[in-house]
């Protein structure tokens, strides 16, 4: 078995092989010759900054010595957070999660390091080093002995935020795991957590969950708004909401309205819409507040149209179409129109013709926002699924099946069981009109549906 030389030995061998003196190497690495000499002779410990300079001076990859650094300079030395913290940070920057885990494993049995690891995780999380932060949060959560502590809840919230993605089956598991920890968060952080959690369930069409969490967010938001404005209460240091406080109250009403409409409770939905349409009670008047007030006014107007359409009042369809014609993003609205057409057997060919260029150019866009990242793929699938349903019902089989293929293949990509089953169910209804090559593809779809156990109703 090959024996790997110690870091100091390899540096010394390199200098001799290259014929470089310690003074010359000090100039190359921008280190004092005494520092170089102390490191090579073993009379001086090596900081990660010095190691990085030496590694660069030798023309090696930045993390070349990192595994040996853990063994030689951390495991075999007294633990020193001032030395460990910069190394862990560099490991995060270089994605050396294995080295992070090796170091963290040494620290978990010493309670004083748990809050330090948590603070480092928070710093890495906010700076975008998600994988490294997740590793630290996992270790802190495992070691947290106070199972009702706020720190444990924050770890679970951060892990939830990091793990939410496009795989909807995975998102459901992630949301269910985090949900019991929401009440343990600080009140202000609870508001953001409830918003994020409700939006995940919204993307999964779990409307009872959406309504319950939104009501919880509404009540908590009202309490906090009253405390801030009537008792001159200030937010705790370090606690900052991602939006103005009133937004959580209004957004809770919007989510409740969305849930009610989706469950066919259109009168109840209209009550919620009216509540977030009237925000005259808001006391702030800064630019951020004015921005959000404008957004809710716009949403209330368009969702009032949607509410009336979904309840069967198709007389507002022309006004709705003219309203969305001036908008940049119209596909959520076009999806509403297609749903109304399918539900109430309305001919919307003239509307689809009007927006034909936009439909032809429609493609999924990427986003870093948690909800949008989940919502856009689902909206994309539902749009093409509903277009397929509308076209197939009209007897336009080639185009209908083309839309259905787009919807199904994307639904498989994000592992959305309900939408996969919907696509398979729609194909089942119209497979007598499918071309032979589509029948062969359908057999594959059916095997996927049965393999994954999607025993869900078709809409």
PDB file of C-alpha atoms in Angstrom, residues 277-388:
ATOM      1  CA  UNK A 277     -58.892  43.915  -1.938  1.00  0.00           C
ATOM      2  CA  UNK A 278     -59.604  46.369   0.906  1.00  0.00           C
ATOM      3  CA  UNK A 279     -56.304  47.134   2.632  1.00  0.00           C
ATOM      4  CA  UNK A 280     -57.279  50.593   3.851  1.00  0.00           C
ATOM      5  CA  UNK A 281     -56.274  49.504   7.373  1.00  0.00           C
ATOM      6  CA  UNK A 282     -52.582  49.354   6.448  1.00  0.00           C
ATOM      7  CA  UNK A 283     -50.717  52.098   8.328  1.00  0.00           C
ATOM      8  CA  UNK A 284     -47.396  52.148   6.444  1.00  0.00           C
ATOM      9  CA  UNK A 285     -46.867  54.301   3.353  1.00  0.00           C
ATOM     10  CA  UNK A 286     -43.261  53.567   2.300  1.00  0.00           C
ATOM     11  CA  UNK A 287     -42.379  52.557  -1.259  1.00  0.00           C
ATOM     12  CA  UNK A 288     -42.249  48.837  -0.478  1.00  0.00           C
ATOM     13  CA  UNK A 289     -45.709  49.022   1.065  1.00  0.00           C
ATOM     14  CA  UNK A 290     -47.094  50.921  -1.915  1.00  0.00           C
ATOM     15  CA  UNK A 291     -45.627  48.281  -4.226  1.00  0.00           C
ATOM     16  CA  UNK A 292     -47.404  45.474  -2.378  1.00  0.00           C
ATOM     17  CA  UNK A 293     -50.651  47.409  -2.107  1.00  0.00           C
ATOM     18  CA  UNK A 294     -50.602  47.750  -5.890  1.00  0.00           C
ATOM     19  CA  UNK A 295     -49.924  44.030  -6.293  1.00  0.00           C
ATOM     20  CA  UNK A 296     -52.868  43.034  -4.099  1.00  0.00           C
ATOM     21  CA  UNK A 297     -55.158  45.462  -5.886  1.00  0.00           C
ATOM     22  CA  UNK A 298     -54.182  43.877  -9.193  1.00  0.00           C
ATOM     23  CA  UNK A 299     -54.568  40.338  -7.852  1.00  0.00           C
ATOM     24  CA  UNK A 300     -57.967  41.134  -6.371  1.00  0.00           C
ATOM     25  CA  UNK A 301     -59.223  42.469  -9.700  1.00  0.00           C
ATOM     26  CA  UNK A 302     -58.039  39.525 -11.748  1.00  0.00           C
ATOM     27  CA  UNK A 303     -59.061  36.925  -9.151  1.00  0.00           C
ATOM     28  CA  UNK A 304     -62.547  38.411  -8.990  1.00  0.00           C
ATOM     29  CA  UNK A 305     -62.846  37.661 -12.696  1.00  0.00           C
ATOM     30  CA  UNK A 306     -61.507  34.155 -12.115  1.00  0.00           C
ATOM     31  CA  UNK A 307     -63.896  33.579  -9.223  1.00  0.00           C
ATOM     32  CA  UNK A 308     -66.886  34.522 -11.350  1.00  0.00           C
ATOM     33  CA  UNK A 309     -65.669  32.405 -14.262  1.00  0.00           C
ATOM     34  CA  UNK A 310     -65.099  29.342 -12.114  1.00  0.00           C
ATOM     35  CA  UNK A 311     -68.548  29.702 -10.603  1.00  0.00           C
ATOM     36  CA  UNK A 312     -70.036  29.563 -14.131  1.00  0.00           C
ATOM     37  CA  UNK A 313     -70.512  33.241 -14.946  1.00  0.00           C
ATOM     38  CA  UNK A 314     -68.981  33.130 -18.445  1.00  0.00           C
ATOM     39  CA  UNK A 315     -70.436  36.563 -19.240  1.00  0.00           C
ATOM     40  CA  UNK A 316     -67.251  38.111 -17.787  1.00  0.00           C
ATOM     41  CA  UNK A 317     -65.042  36.183 -20.210  1.00  0.00           C
ATOM     42  CA  UNK A 318     -64.704  39.040 -22.765  1.00  0.00           C
ATOM     43  CA  UNK A 319     -63.720  41.512 -20.022  1.00  0.00           C
ATOM     44  CA  UNK A 320     -61.261  38.998 -18.597  1.00  0.00           C
ATOM     45  CA  UNK A 321     -59.649  38.467 -21.993  1.00  0.00           C
ATOM     46  CA  UNK A 322     -59.257  42.197 -22.565  1.00  0.00           C
ATOM     47  CA  UNK A 323     -57.751  42.584 -19.117  1.00  0.00           C
ATOM     48  CA  UNK A 324     -55.106  39.890 -19.621  1.00  0.00           C
ATOM     49  CA  UNK A 325     -54.278  41.151 -23.119  1.00  0.00           C
ATOM     50  CA  UNK A 326     -52.297  43.969 -21.535  1.00  0.00           C
ATOM     51  CA  UNK A 327     -50.328  41.678 -19.228  1.00  0.00           C
ATOM     52  CA  UNK A 328     -46.843  40.332 -19.938  1.00  0.00           C
ATOM     53  CA  UNK A 329     -47.388  36.921 -18.356  1.00  0.00           C
ATOM     54  CA  UNK A 330     -50.732  35.432 -19.379  1.00  0.00           C
ATOM     55  CA  UNK A 331     -50.426  31.658 -19.106  1.00  0.00           C
ATOM     56  CA  UNK A 332     -51.989  31.323 -15.663  1.00  0.00           C
ATOM     57  CA  UNK A 333     -54.912  33.296 -17.089  1.00  0.00           C
ATOM     58  CA  UNK A 334     -55.040  31.228 -20.291  1.00  0.00           C
ATOM     59  CA  UNK A 335     -55.086  28.133 -18.116  1.00  0.00           C
ATOM     60  CA  UNK A 336     -58.126  29.528 -16.293  1.00  0.00           C
ATOM     61  CA  UNK A 337     -59.841  30.113 -19.644  1.00  0.00           C
ATOM     62  CA  UNK A 338     -59.146  26.542 -20.792  1.00  0.00           C
ATOM     63  CA  UNK A 339     -60.431  25.160 -17.489  1.00  0.00           C
ATOM     64  CA  UNK A 340     -63.638  27.142 -17.825  1.00  0.00           C
ATOM     65  CA  UNK A 341     -64.007  25.968 -21.431  1.00  0.00           C
ATOM     66  CA  UNK A 342     -63.640  22.327 -20.378  1.00  0.00           C
ATOM     67  CA  UNK A 343     -65.878  22.619 -17.333  1.00  0.00           C
ATOM     68  CA  UNK A 344     -68.736  24.542 -18.930  1.00  0.00           C
ATOM     69  CA  UNK A 345     -68.326  23.417 -22.555  1.00  0.00           C
ATOM     70  CA  UNK A 346     -67.504  26.923 -23.797  1.00  0.00           C
ATOM     71  CA  UNK A 347     -65.947  27.467 -27.220  1.00  0.00           C
ATOM     72  CA  UNK A 348     -62.804  29.553 -26.764  1.00  0.00           C
ATOM     73  CA  UNK A 349     -61.263  28.959 -30.186  1.00  0.00           C
ATOM     74  CA  UNK A 350     -61.290  32.677 -30.953  1.00  0.00           C
ATOM     75  CA  UNK A 351     -59.378  33.420 -27.743  1.00  0.00           C
ATOM     76  CA  UNK A 352     -56.775  30.751 -28.434  1.00  0.00           C
ATOM     77  CA  UNK A 353     -56.415  32.093 -31.961  1.00  0.00           C
ATOM     78  CA  UNK A 354     -55.808  35.578 -30.600  1.00  0.00           C
ATOM     79  CA  UNK A 355     -52.999  34.367 -28.344  1.00  0.00           C
ATOM     80  CA  UNK A 356     -51.650  31.764 -30.766  1.00  0.00           C
ATOM     81  CA  UNK A 357     -48.137  33.312 -31.033  1.00  0.00           C
ATOM     82  CA  UNK A 358     -47.745  33.373 -27.245  1.00  0.00           C
ATOM     83  CA  UNK A 359     -48.970  29.777 -26.937  1.00  0.00           C
ATOM     84  CA  UNK A 360     -46.573  28.592 -29.648  1.00  0.00           C
ATOM     85  CA  UNK A 361     -43.683  30.277 -27.837  1.00  0.00           C
ATOM     86  CA  UNK A 362     -44.707  29.060 -24.375  1.00  0.00           C
ATOM     87  CA  UNK A 363     -41.918  27.329 -22.523  1.00  0.00           C
ATOM     88  CA  UNK A 364     -41.074  26.726 -18.913  1.00  0.00           C
ATOM     89  CA  UNK A 365     -38.799  29.313 -17.336  1.00  0.00           C
ATOM     90  CA  UNK A 366     -36.469  28.842 -14.395  1.00  0.00           C
ATOM     91  CA  UNK A 367     -36.744  30.585 -11.051  1.00  0.00           C
ATOM     92  CA  UNK A 368     -34.955  30.584  -7.698  1.00  0.00           C
ATOM     93  CA  UNK A 369     -38.068  31.535  -5.687  1.00  0.00           C
ATOM     94  CA  UNK A 370     -39.269  28.516  -3.706  1.00  0.00           C
ATOM     95  CA  UNK A 371     -42.926  28.653  -4.692  1.00  0.00           C
ATOM     96  CA  UNK A 372     -42.377  29.777  -8.270  1.00  0.00           C
ATOM     97  CA  UNK A 373     -39.800  27.014  -8.749  1.00  0.00           C
ATOM     98  CA  UNK A 374     -42.540  24.487  -7.948  1.00  0.00           C
ATOM     99  CA  UNK A 375     -45.504  26.334  -9.428  1.00  0.00           C
ATOM    100  CA  UNK A 376     -44.147  27.050 -12.910  1.00  0.00           C
ATOM    101  CA  UNK A 377     -43.493  23.391 -13.864  1.00  0.00           C
ATOM    102  CA  UNK A 378     -46.939  22.409 -12.583  1.00  0.00           C
ATOM    103  CA  UNK A 379     -48.593  25.306 -14.422  1.00  0.00           C
ATOM    104  CA  UNK A 380     -46.756  24.289 -17.593  1.00  0.00           C
ATOM    105  CA  UNK A 381     -48.037  20.703 -17.297  1.00  0.00           C
ATOM    106  CA  UNK A 382     -51.599  21.669 -16.430  1.00  0.00           C
ATOM    107  CA  UNK A 383     -51.751  24.105 -19.331  1.00  0.00           C
ATOM    108  CA  UNK A 384     -50.806  21.463 -21.896  1.00  0.00           C
ATOM    109  CA  UNK A 385     -52.978  18.835 -20.195  1.00  0.00           C
ATOM    110  CA  UNK A 386     -56.032  21.111 -20.302  1.00  0.00           C
ATOM    111  CA  UNK A 387     -55.207  22.082 -23.892  1.00  0.00           C
ATOM    112  CA  UNK A 388     -55.072  18.382 -24.727  1.00  0.00           C
TER     113      UNK A 388
END
